[in-house]
Coordinates of C-alpha atoms and ligand atoms in Angstrom, one line a residue:
M1 CA -71.9 -86.4 -11.1
T2 CA -72.0 -86.8 -7.3
A3 CA -70.6 -84.0 -5.2
N4 CA -68.2 -85.5 -2.6
Y5 CA -68.3 -83.3 0.5
K6 CA -65.8 -83.6 3.4
M7 CA -66.0 -82.9 7.1
F8 CA -64.1 -79.9 8.6
I9 CA -62.2 -80.7 11.7
D10 CA -59.4 -78.6 13.3
G11 CA -59.1 -76.4 10.3
A12 CA -58.7 -79.3 7.8
W13 CA -61.0 -81.1 5.4
C14 CA -61.2 -84.8 6.2
E15 CA -62.9 -88.2 5.5
A16 CA -64.3 -90.4 8.2
S17 CA -61.7 -92.4 10.1
D18 CA -63.1 -95.7 8.6
G19 CA -63.6 -94.1 5.2
K20 CA -67.4 -94.7 5.1
R21 CA -69.7 -92.3 3.4
F22 CA -73.5 -91.8 3.1
Q23 CA -75.5 -90.4 0.2
S24 CA -78.0 -87.6 -0.2
L25 CA -80.9 -87.5 -2.6
N26 CA -82.2 -84.5 -4.5
P27 CA -85.9 -84.3 -3.4
A28 CA -86.9 -82.9 -6.8
T29 CA -85.5 -85.9 -8.8
E30 CA -85.0 -88.6 -6.2
E31 CA -81.5 -89.1 -7.6
V32 CA -78.2 -89.3 -5.6
W33 CA -76.5 -86.0 -6.0
A34 CA -74.0 -85.8 -3.1
S35 CA -72.1 -87.9 -0.5
F36 CA -70.7 -87.2 2.9
P37 CA -68.3 -88.9 5.4
E38 CA -70.2 -90.9 8.0
A39 CA -68.4 -89.7 11.2
T40 CA -67.3 -92.3 13.6
A41 CA -67.3 -91.8 17.4
E42 CA -63.5 -91.2 17.1
D43 CA -64.1 -88.5 14.5
V44 CA -66.5 -86.7 16.8
D45 CA -64.2 -87.1 19.7
R46 CA -61.4 -85.5 17.6
A47 CA -63.6 -82.6 16.6
V48 CA -64.7 -81.9 20.2
K49 CA -61.1 -82.1 21.5
A50 CA -59.9 -79.7 18.7
A51 CA -62.7 -77.3 19.7
H52 CA -61.7 -77.7 23.4
R53 CA -58.0 -77.0 22.6
A54 CA -58.9 -74.0 20.5
Y55 CA -61.1 -72.7 23.4
L56 CA -58.4 -73.2 26.1
E57 CA -55.1 -72.5 24.3
G58 CA -55.6 -71.2 20.8
P59 CA -55.4 -67.6 19.5
W60 CA -59.2 -67.5 19.9
S61 CA -59.1 -67.4 23.7
R62 CA -56.4 -64.7 23.6
M63 CA -58.1 -62.4 21.2
S64 CA -59.9 -59.3 22.4
A65 CA -63.7 -59.3 22.0
T66 CA -63.3 -56.6 19.4
Q67 CA -61.0 -58.8 17.3
R68 CA -63.5 -61.6 17.6
G69 CA -66.2 -59.3 16.4
K70 CA -64.1 -58.5 13.3
V71 CA -63.7 -62.2 12.6
L72 CA -67.5 -62.5 12.5
Q73 CA -67.7 -59.6 10.2
K74 CA -65.2 -61.3 7.9
I75 CA -67.5 -64.3 7.9
A76 CA -70.3 -62.0 6.8
R77 CA -68.1 -60.7 3.9
E78 CA -67.3 -64.3 2.8
I79 CA -70.9 -65.2 2.8
E80 CA -71.6 -62.3 0.5
S81 CA -69.2 -63.8 -2.0
M82 CA -70.7 -67.3 -1.7
V83 CA -74.5 -66.6 -1.7
D84 CA -75.1 -68.5 -4.9
T85 CA -73.0 -71.6 -4.0
L86 CA -74.6 -71.9 -0.6
A87 CA -78.1 -71.3 -1.8
A88 CA -77.8 -73.8 -4.6
A89 CA -76.4 -76.5 -2.2
E90 CA -79.4 -76.0 0.1
T91 CA -82.0 -76.1 -2.7
T92 CA -80.5 -79.2 -4.3
D93 CA -80.3 -81.0 -1.0
T94 CA -83.7 -80.0 0.5
G95 CA -86.0 -78.9 -2.4
K96 CA -86.5 -75.5 -0.8
L97 CA -87.1 -72.8 -3.4
L98 CA -83.9 -71.2 -4.7
R99 CA -85.5 -67.8 -4.4
E100 CA -85.9 -68.4 -0.7
T101 CA -82.5 -70.0 0.0
R102 CA -80.9 -67.0 -1.8
W103 CA -82.9 -64.6 0.3
Q104 CA -82.1 -66.4 3.5
T105 CA -78.4 -66.7 2.7
R106 CA -78.2 -62.9 1.9
N107 CA -79.9 -62.3 5.3
L108 CA -77.2 -64.3 7.0
V109 CA -74.8 -61.5 6.2
E110 CA -76.7 -59.2 8.5
V111 CA -76.9 -61.9 11.2
Y112 CA -73.1 -62.3 11.4
D113 CA -72.6 -58.5 11.2
Y114 CA -75.1 -58.0 14.0
Y115 CA -73.5 -60.5 16.4
G116 CA -70.0 -59.4 15.3
G117 CA -71.0 -55.9 16.5
L118 CA -72.2 -57.4 19.8
A119 CA -69.0 -59.3 20.6
D120 CA -67.5 -56.4 22.6
K121 CA -70.7 -55.3 24.2
I122 CA -70.9 -58.2 26.6
E123 CA -70.3 -56.3 29.7
G124 CA -70.0 -57.3 33.4
Q125 CA -71.2 -55.5 36.5
I126 CA -69.7 -54.0 39.7
P127 CA -72.4 -54.2 42.4
P128 CA -72.2 -51.4 45.1
M129 CA -70.3 -53.0 48.0
G130 CA -69.2 -49.7 49.6
P131 CA -65.9 -47.9 49.6
E132 CA -64.1 -50.4 51.9
G133 CA -64.8 -53.3 49.6
P134 CA -64.6 -56.0 48.9
L135 CA -64.5 -55.0 45.3
A136 CA -67.0 -57.4 43.7
M137 CA -67.1 -58.0 40.0
I138 CA -69.4 -60.0 37.8
V139 CA -67.6 -60.9 34.6
R140 CA -69.3 -62.8 31.7
E141 CA -67.2 -65.6 30.3
P142 CA -67.8 -68.1 27.4
L143 CA -68.9 -71.6 28.3
G144 CA -66.4 -73.6 26.2
V145 CA -67.4 -76.1 23.5
V146 CA -70.9 -75.8 22.0
A147 CA -72.5 -78.8 20.3
A148 CA -74.8 -77.4 17.7
I149 CA -77.3 -79.7 16.0
V150 CA -79.6 -78.5 13.2
P151 CA -82.4 -80.1 11.1
W152 CA -82.5 -80.1 7.3
N153 CA -84.9 -77.1 6.9
S154 CA -83.4 -73.6 6.8
Q155 CA -80.2 -75.1 8.0
L156 CA -77.8 -72.2 7.4
H157 CA -80.3 -69.8 8.9
L158 CA -80.8 -72.0 12.0
A159 CA -77.1 -72.7 12.3
A160 CA -76.3 -69.0 12.2
F161 CA -78.4 -68.3 15.3
K162 CA -76.1 -70.7 17.1
I163 CA -72.8 -70.1 15.5
A164 CA -72.9 -66.3 15.5
P165 CA -73.7 -65.6 19.2
A166 CA -71.6 -68.6 20.4
L167 CA -68.5 -67.3 18.5
A168 CA -69.1 -63.7 19.4
A169 CA -69.1 -64.7 23.1
G170 CA -65.8 -66.6 22.7
N171 CA -66.9 -70.2 22.5
T172 CA -65.9 -72.8 20.0
I173 CA -68.3 -75.1 18.1
V174 CA -68.8 -78.6 16.7
L175 CA -71.8 -78.5 14.3
K176 CA -73.8 -81.4 13.1
P177 CA -76.1 -81.0 10.2
S178 CA -79.0 -83.4 9.4
E179 CA -78.0 -86.6 7.6
E180 CA -81.0 -86.0 5.3
A181 CA -79.3 -82.8 4.0
S182 CA -75.8 -81.9 5.0
A183 CA -74.6 -80.0 2.0
A184 CA -75.2 -76.3 2.8
V185 CA -73.7 -76.5 6.3
T186 CA -70.7 -78.4 5.1
A187 CA -70.2 -75.9 2.3
F188 CA -70.5 -73.2 4.9
A189 CA -67.2 -74.5 6.5
E190 CA -65.5 -73.0 3.4
V191 CA -66.7 -69.6 4.5
I192 CA -65.1 -70.2 7.9
A193 CA -61.9 -71.4 6.3
K194 CA -61.7 -68.3 4.1
A195 CA -62.6 -65.9 6.9
G196 CA -59.5 -66.8 8.8
V197 CA -61.2 -68.3 11.8
P198 CA -58.5 -70.1 13.8
D199 CA -58.2 -73.9 13.5
G200 CA -60.5 -75.8 15.8
V201 CA -62.9 -72.9 16.6
F202 CA -65.5 -74.2 14.1
N203 CA -65.9 -77.9 13.1
V204 CA -68.5 -79.8 11.1
V205 CA -69.1 -83.5 11.6
T206 CA -71.5 -85.3 9.3
G207 CA -73.3 -88.5 10.1
S208 CA -76.3 -90.2 11.6
A209 CA -78.0 -89.9 15.0
N210 CA -75.8 -92.6 16.3
P211 CA -72.8 -92.6 16.7
C212 CA -72.4 -89.0 15.4
G213 CA -75.2 -87.2 17.2
Q214 CA -75.2 -89.1 20.4
T215 CA -71.4 -89.0 20.8
L216 CA -71.5 -85.3 20.3
V217 CA -74.2 -84.4 22.8
S218 CA -72.9 -86.7 25.5
H219 CA -69.2 -85.8 25.1
P220 CA -67.6 -84.9 28.4
L221 CA -66.0 -81.7 27.0
V222 CA -69.2 -80.3 25.6
R223 CA -70.6 -77.5 27.8
R224 CA -73.7 -76.5 25.9
V225 CA -76.0 -78.3 23.4
A226 CA -77.9 -76.0 21.1
F227 CA -80.5 -78.2 19.4
T228 CA -83.1 -77.5 16.7
G229 CA -85.2 -80.4 15.5
G230 CA -88.1 -82.7 16.5
V231 CA -89.5 -83.5 19.9
E232 CA -88.7 -87.2 19.6
T233 CA -85.1 -86.4 19.0
A234 CA -85.0 -84.0 21.9
R235 CA -86.3 -86.9 24.1
K236 CA -83.1 -88.8 23.2
I237 CA -80.8 -85.8 23.6
I238 CA -82.0 -84.8 27.0
P239 CA -81.0 -88.1 28.7
A240 CA -77.7 -88.1 26.8
T241 CA -76.7 -84.9 28.5
A242 CA -76.9 -86.6 31.9
A243 CA -73.3 -87.6 31.0
N244 CA -71.9 -84.1 30.8
I245 CA -74.6 -81.9 32.4
A246 CA -74.3 -79.6 29.5
E247 CA -76.6 -76.6 29.3
M248 CA -79.2 -76.9 26.6
S249 CA -81.6 -75.0 24.4
L250 CA -84.3 -76.9 22.5
E251 CA -86.0 -75.4 19.5
L252 CA -88.6 -78.0 18.6
G253 CA -91.7 -78.3 16.5
G254 CA -95.1 -76.5 16.5
K255 CA -98.8 -76.8 15.7
S256 CA -99.5 -73.1 15.6
P257 CA -103.0 -71.7 15.5
V258 CA -104.2 -68.8 13.4
V259 CA -107.4 -67.2 14.7
V260 CA -109.6 -65.3 12.2
Y261 CA -112.4 -63.1 13.7
D262 CA -115.5 -62.0 11.8
D263 CA -114.1 -58.4 11.5
A264 CA -110.8 -59.3 9.9
D265 CA -109.5 -57.9 6.6
L266 CA -110.1 -61.0 4.4
D267 CA -107.6 -60.1 1.7
S268 CA -104.9 -60.1 4.4
V269 CA -106.3 -63.3 5.9
V270 CA -106.0 -65.1 2.6
N271 CA -102.4 -64.1 1.9
G272 CA -101.5 -64.4 5.6
V273 CA -102.8 -67.9 6.0
T274 CA -101.4 -69.0 2.6
S275 CA -97.9 -67.9 3.7
A276 CA -98.4 -69.3 7.2
I277 CA -99.0 -72.9 5.9
F278 CA -97.8 -73.2 2.3
A279 CA -94.6 -71.2 2.2
A280 CA -91.6 -73.6 2.3
S281 CA -94.1 -76.3 1.5
G282 CA -95.3 -76.1 5.2
Q283 CA -91.9 -77.3 6.3
S284 CA -91.4 -74.6 8.9
C285 CA -91.4 -74.8 12.7
A286 CA -93.6 -71.7 12.8
A287 CA -96.1 -73.0 10.2
G288 CA -99.7 -71.9 11.0
S289 CA -101.3 -75.3 10.6
R290 CA -104.5 -74.9 12.6
L291 CA -106.8 -72.3 11.2
L292 CA -109.6 -71.2 13.6
L293 CA -112.4 -69.4 11.7
Q294 CA -115.3 -67.6 13.3
D295 CA -118.8 -68.5 12.1
G296 CA -119.5 -65.2 10.2
V297 CA -116.6 -65.5 7.8
Y298 CA -116.1 -69.3 7.8
D299 CA -117.6 -70.0 4.4
E300 CA -116.2 -67.0 2.7
V301 CA -112.6 -67.5 4.0
L302 CA -112.7 -71.2 3.1
T303 CA -113.9 -70.5 -0.4
R304 CA -111.3 -67.8 -1.1
L305 CA -108.5 -69.9 0.5
V306 CA -109.4 -72.9 -1.7
K307 CA -109.3 -70.7 -4.8
R308 CA -106.0 -69.2 -3.8
T309 CA -104.5 -72.6 -3.0
K310 CA -105.5 -74.0 -6.4
E311 CA -103.4 -71.2 -8.0
I312 CA -100.2 -72.4 -6.3
V313 CA -97.7 -73.6 -8.8
I314 CA -95.8 -76.7 -7.7
G315 CA -92.6 -77.8 -9.3
D316 CA -88.9 -77.5 -9.8
P317 CA -87.6 -75.5 -6.8
T318 CA -85.0 -73.7 -8.9
S319 CA -87.6 -72.2 -11.2
E320 CA -88.4 -68.5 -10.6
S321 CA -92.1 -69.1 -11.4
V322 CA -92.7 -71.9 -8.9
H323 CA -94.4 -71.3 -5.5
M324 CA -93.9 -74.7 -3.8
G325 CA -91.1 -77.2 -4.2
P326 CA -91.1 -80.9 -3.1
L327 CA -91.0 -82.1 0.5
A328 CA -87.5 -82.7 1.6
T329 CA -87.7 -86.5 2.2
Q330 CA -89.8 -89.4 1.2
R331 CA -90.2 -90.4 4.8
Q332 CA -91.8 -87.0 5.4
R333 CA -94.3 -87.5 2.5
D334 CA -95.2 -91.1 3.6
R335 CA -96.0 -89.9 7.1
I336 CA -98.2 -87.0 5.9
E337 CA -100.1 -89.4 3.6
R338 CA -100.6 -91.9 6.4
L339 CA -101.9 -89.3 9.0
L340 CA -104.1 -87.7 6.4
A341 CA -105.7 -91.0 5.4
E342 CA -106.2 -91.9 9.1
S343 CA -107.9 -88.5 9.8
E344 CA -110.1 -88.8 6.7
A345 CA -111.2 -92.3 7.8
A346 CA -112.1 -90.8 11.3
G347 CA -114.3 -88.0 9.7
A348 CA -112.0 -85.1 8.7
R349 CA -113.2 -83.7 5.3
L350 CA -110.7 -83.1 2.5
V351 CA -111.5 -79.8 0.8
T352 CA -108.6 -79.5 -1.6
G353 CA -105.3 -81.2 -2.3
G354 CA -104.2 -84.4 -0.7
G355 CA -102.3 -85.8 -3.7
R356 CA -98.9 -85.9 -5.3
A357 CA -99.5 -83.0 -7.7
G358 CA -99.1 -85.2 -10.8
H359 CA -95.4 -85.6 -10.5
S360 CA -94.0 -89.1 -11.1
K361 CA -90.6 -88.2 -9.7
G362 CA -89.8 -86.0 -6.7
W363 CA -91.5 -85.9 -3.3
Y364 CA -94.1 -83.4 -4.3
F365 CA -97.3 -83.0 -2.3
E366 CA -100.2 -80.7 -3.0
P367 CA -101.2 -77.8 -0.7
T368 CA -104.0 -79.4 1.2
I369 CA -107.0 -78.1 3.2
V370 CA -109.0 -80.3 5.6
E371 CA -112.1 -79.3 7.5
C372 CA -112.2 -80.7 11.1
D373 CA -115.2 -80.6 13.4
T374 CA -113.0 -81.2 16.4
Q375 CA -109.3 -81.1 17.1
D376 CA -109.2 -84.8 17.9
F377 CA -107.7 -85.9 14.6
S378 CA -104.1 -87.0 14.2
I379 CA -103.5 -84.3 11.6
V380 CA -104.5 -81.6 14.1
R381 CA -102.7 -83.1 17.1
N382 CA -99.4 -83.8 15.4
E383 CA -96.9 -81.6 13.7
L384 CA -97.0 -82.7 10.1
F385 CA -94.2 -80.4 8.8
G386 CA -95.9 -80.2 5.5
P387 CA -98.5 -78.3 3.5
V388 CA -101.6 -79.4 5.3
L389 CA -104.0 -76.9 6.9
S390 CA -106.7 -78.1 9.4
V391 CA -109.7 -75.7 9.5
I392 CA -111.8 -75.5 12.7
R393 CA -114.9 -73.4 13.4
F394 CA -115.6 -71.3 16.5
S395 CA -118.3 -68.8 17.6
T396 CA -116.9 -66.7 20.5
E397 CA -113.5 -65.2 21.5
E398 CA -113.4 -67.6 24.5
Q399 CA -113.9 -70.6 22.2
A400 CA -111.2 -69.4 19.9
I401 CA -108.7 -69.0 22.8
A402 CA -109.7 -72.4 24.3
L403 CA -109.2 -74.1 20.9
A404 CA -105.9 -72.4 20.3
R405 CA -104.6 -73.3 23.7
D406 CA -105.6 -77.0 23.2
S407 CA -102.3 -78.2 21.9
E408 CA -99.1 -79.6 23.6
Y409 CA -97.1 -77.3 21.3
A410 CA -96.6 -73.6 21.9
F411 CA -94.3 -72.2 19.2
A412 CA -96.1 -69.5 17.3
G413 CA -99.6 -68.1 16.5
G414 CA -101.5 -65.5 14.7
V415 CA -104.7 -63.5 14.9
F416 CA -106.6 -61.4 12.3
S417 CA -109.0 -58.7 13.5
K418 CA -109.6 -55.0 13.0
D419 CA -110.4 -54.7 16.8
F420 CA -106.9 -54.2 18.2
A421 CA -107.9 -54.7 21.8
K422 CA -109.4 -58.1 20.9
A423 CA -106.5 -59.1 18.8
Y424 CA -104.1 -58.1 21.6
R425 CA -106.1 -60.0 24.2
T426 CA -106.0 -63.1 22.0
A427 CA -102.2 -62.7 21.4
R428 CA -101.6 -62.5 25.2
A429 CA -103.9 -65.5 26.0
I430 CA -102.3 -68.0 23.6
P431 CA -99.0 -69.5 24.8
A432 CA -96.3 -69.1 22.1
G433 CA -92.8 -67.8 21.7
R434 CA -93.8 -65.6 18.7
F435 CA -97.2 -64.1 17.7
W436 CA -98.4 -62.1 14.7
I437 CA -101.3 -59.7 14.7
N438 CA -102.8 -59.1 11.2
T439 CA -99.8 -60.7 9.5
Y440 CA -97.8 -63.9 9.6
R441 CA -94.1 -65.1 9.0
V442 CA -92.7 -61.5 9.3
T443 CA -89.3 -62.0 10.9
S444 CA -86.1 -60.3 12.0
F445 CA -82.9 -61.6 13.5
M446 CA -83.3 -58.9 16.2
M447 CA -86.3 -60.6 17.6
P448 CA -86.2 -63.7 19.8
F449 CA -87.7 -67.0 18.7
G450 CA -88.3 -70.3 20.5
G451 CA -91.2 -72.0 22.2
A452 CA -92.8 -73.5 25.3
G453 CA -94.3 -76.9 26.1
L454 CA -93.4 -79.5 23.4
S455 CA -92.0 -76.7 21.3
G456 CA -89.0 -76.6 23.6
Y457 CA -87.3 -73.9 25.6
G458 CA -84.7 -71.2 25.2
R459 CA -84.8 -68.3 22.8
E460 CA -82.5 -67.6 19.8
G461 CA -82.1 -64.3 18.0
G462 CA -81.8 -60.8 19.3
V463 CA -79.4 -59.2 21.7
H464 CA -80.2 -61.5 24.7
A465 CA -79.3 -64.7 22.9
I466 CA -75.6 -63.9 23.3
Q467 CA -76.0 -64.1 27.1
D468 CA -77.0 -67.8 26.8
Y469 CA -73.5 -68.5 25.5
T470 CA -71.8 -66.9 28.5
Q471 CA -71.8 -67.6 32.2
A472 CA -71.4 -65.2 35.1
K473 CA -68.3 -65.4 37.3
A474 CA -68.3 -63.5 40.6
I475 CA -64.9 -62.2 41.7
F476 CA -64.2 -60.7 45.1
V477 CA -61.1 -58.6 45.7
N478 CA -59.8 -57.6 49.0
I479 CA -59.0 -53.8 48.5
S480 CA -58.8 -52.7 52.1
G481 CA -55.2 -53.9 52.6
A482 CA -56.4 -55.6 55.8
K483 CA -55.1 -59.1 56.5
V484 CA -57.6 -62.0 56.1
A485 CA -59.3 -62.3 59.5
D486 CA -59.4 -65.3 61.8
P487 CA -62.3 -67.4 60.3
F488 CA -63.4 -68.6 63.7
V489 CA -63.8 -65.1 65.2
M490 CA -67.3 -63.7 64.4
R491 CA -67.5 -59.9 63.9
Ligands
NAD501 P1 -84.8 -84.4 13.6 O1 -85.1 -84.2 15.1 O2 -85.1 -85.7 13.0 O3 -83.3 -84.1 13.4 C1 -82.7 -82.9 13.8 C2 -81.2 -83.2 14.0 O4 -81.0 -84.0 15.1 C3 -80.5 -83.8 12.8 O5 -79.2 -83.2 12.7 C4 -80.3 -85.3 13.3 O6 -79.3 -85.9 12.7 C5 -80.1 -85.1 14.8 N1 -80.4 -86.2 15.6 C6 -81.3 -87.2 15.4 N2 -81.3 -88.1 16.4 C7 -80.3 -87.7 17.2 C8 -79.8 -88.2 18.4 N3 -80.3 -89.3 19.0 N4 -78.8 -87.6 19.0 C9 -78.2 -86.4 18.5 N5 -78.7 -85.9 17.4 C10 -79.7 -86.5 16.7 O7 -85.5 -83.2 12.9 P2 -85.7 -83.0 11.3 O8 -86.6 -84.0 10.7 O9 -84.3 -82.8 10.7 O10 -86.3 -81.5 11.2 C11 -87.7 -81.3 11.4 C12 -88.0 -80.9 12.8 O11 -87.2 -79.7 13.2 C13 -89.5 -80.4 13.0 O12 -90.0 -81.0 14.2 C14 -89.4 -78.9 13.1 O13 -90.5 -78.3 13.7 C15 -88.1 -78.7 13.8 N6 -87.6 -77.4 13.6 C16 -87.7 -76.5 14.7 C17 -87.3 -75.2 14.5 C18 -87.3 -74.2 15.6 O14 -86.7 -73.1 15.5 N7 -88.0 -74.5 16.7 C19 -86.8 -74.8 13.3 C20 -86.8 -75.7 12.2 C21 -87.2 -77.0 12.4

């Protein structure tokens, strides 16, 4: 039976104004399992206006920061009671392992508690102007309506890093999930409804890039666009904000390098690299998809990695014994197959994988390793967002750094070596928003993430992210009691 989700606008569940819906397929079965309203431009306009009204007039804007913080902590409690529902929706919609969606959803509880606790710690400043004044104050105020756009992977997690700091700082939100997988974010609106968040403060609109996405990011009442997705989409969103001059953060893709020096602990390397590229079927912005191996360990690491890769169990993402589920979309698998074939024809050597893992249904794709003599292959230059690892050889530290730097992306990276000074030099030399030494994928909501270059700009996570959802206002107060002086007499 198809699950019929609704949008959440101004505190109420609703259909699209023209009644149209779109469907979502389960990547493990290729069958329709859910449908969503296809938002019209009028629906998006209504959602933004509701958010704007809630920002200006509603109880939200009159609440103390401490009260706002308590609302976020109520959201955390409601998530606790809905972990299974939210995780199941995300797994069915995207093919991500249920074990992982459960873990990520439980982790959200801490994220909302964390930002709830920060709500009343957004403090202003009083610069030292002297006892005669003026009294000068810097207060930090919310921006207004935030348009949050998330992709289909880790959507609740990525949405939380926008929703939690934005609400804690006193903003209101219109959130658009991906049309490829809208279930988990839409189900999350139930958490909001139960937590007693005032009407209009949080809204979800579902639909396609156009009109839903474009109407949202260009809406005159939107003050900030918080976007996570691909670079090509970012190239459409940036010009759209010429209409409203909204502030923006762009969390985009990656092509992250993992450098392995001869002196590395190879057991850690094999597990670290496997998690870097094959966890979440490689559908991760931080995936370590370029493996740079030094001459002395090249053959041994490759042999051990291939053995480990062949042990990966691919199948039903709800099964506890499965390591890798399907890719989220057919489009995704088609693109990976095309770029892989193109690179092989140009001389890249397939070492393992490259096929559909023997499944006749579901968008499964094997964990794949490809040796590349240079980085001039399309699988090395482009983010594949799938389980494909390119392996490149190097001899010296300088070569490793030059190869690692040779990418338009700069999202993450890793290095394995027992020589800490060398590992640290390497970490500092490679542009990235996040870097791991002798590990990979370890994360915490207290740490910033984001990229540079084609990986975007802005940082989410941690204490500082909350500042991005505020703006400084400078207030001068005449405290001397003196009358305002004649403006044309210079003193
Ligand atoms: P995508 O760019 O196709 O879509 C992302 C979102 O943008 C979706 O909600 C989509 O509907 C919306 N969108 C598309 N066109 C739009 C337009 N013209 N105007 C407004 N909105 C529009 O990305 P995807 O395929 O869903 O996700 C994969 C991408 O996301 C990868 O590149 C991945 O690296 C990136 N990603 C980045 C991070 C990060 O933190 N940096 C995290 C996860 C995923």
